[in-house]
Amino acid sequence: MSRRIGTLLVSVSGLSGTTYPVGTRVAIRGTGGSVDGFVDGDWLPLAWWEFADVAQGDDVR
């Protein structure tokens, strides 16, 4: 499964209950209308409109 980096376009709650703000960098797995996002091991089920891919080579923190 491909893995890439994205940034949140809206606030999203993770499985842990933590809400991640707009601009949070997430590791993305999968393709299509919904994908799996991860922030420090916390799972975020994401819809296509909740994140944007980050161009490779951009600063990832």
mmCIF file of C-alpha atoms in Angstrom, residues 18-55:
data_model
loop_
_atom_site.group_PDB
_atom_site.id
_atom_site.type_symbol
_atom_site.label_atom_id
_atom_site.label_comp_id
_atom_site.label_asym_id
_atom_site.label_seq_id
_atom_site.Cartn_x
_atom_site.Cartn_y
_atom_site.Cartn_z
ATOM 1 C CA THR A 18 -7.617 13.980 20.059
ATOM 2 C CA THR A 19 -8.718 16.634 17.561
ATOM 3 C CA TYR A 20 -6.011 17.659 15.106
ATOM 4 C CA PRO A 21 -6.198 21.224 13.717
ATOM 5 C CA VAL A 22 -6.022 22.448 10.142
ATOM 6 C CA GLY A 23 -2.454 22.216 8.826
ATOM 7 C CA THR A 24 -1.471 19.095 10.804
ATOM 8 C CA ARG A 25 0.820 16.813 8.773
ATOM 9 C CA VAL A 26 -0.463 13.244 8.499
ATOM 10 C CA ALA A 27 0.921 10.026 7.056
ATOM 11 C CA ILE A 28 -1.602 8.813 4.451
ATOM 12 C CA ARG A 29 -2.154 5.209 3.379
ATOM 13 C CA GLY A 30 -4.488 4.127 0.615
ATOM 14 C CA THR A 31 -6.233 5.762 -2.316
ATOM 15 C CA GLY A 32 -9.769 6.634 -3.295
ATOM 16 C CA GLY A 33 -12.600 8.423 -1.524
ATOM 17 C CA SER A 34 -11.442 7.497 1.972
ATOM 18 C CA VAL A 35 -7.966 6.751 3.281
ATOM 19 C CA ASP A 36 -6.205 5.987 6.548
ATOM 20 C CA GLY A 37 -4.329 8.879 8.120
ATOM 21 C CA PHE A 38 -1.907 8.633 11.044
ATOM 22 C CA VAL A 39 -0.461 11.220 13.435
ATOM 23 C CA ASP A 40 2.043 9.793 15.928
ATOM 24 C CA GLY A 41 0.320 6.397 15.665
ATOM 25 C CA ASP A 42 -3.197 7.819 16.133
ATOM 26 C CA TRP A 43 -5.555 6.666 13.351
ATOM 27 C CA LEU A 44 -7.655 9.227 11.486
ATOM 28 C CA PRO A 45 -10.209 7.920 8.980
ATOM 29 C CA LEU A 46 -10.065 10.614 6.273
ATOM 30 C CA ALA A 47 -12.338 11.525 3.384
ATOM 31 C CA TRP A 48 -10.758 12.919 0.203
ATOM 32 C CA TRP A 49 -11.842 16.487 1.021
ATOM 33 C CA GLU A 50 -10.307 16.544 4.515
ATOM 34 C CA PHE A 51 -6.656 16.551 3.426
ATOM 35 C CA ALA A 52 -4.293 17.593 0.632
ATOM 36 C CA ASP A 53 -1.187 15.737 -0.499
ATOM 37 C CA VAL A 54 2.097 17.458 0.297
ATOM 38 C CA ALA A 55 4.572 17.669 -2.569
#
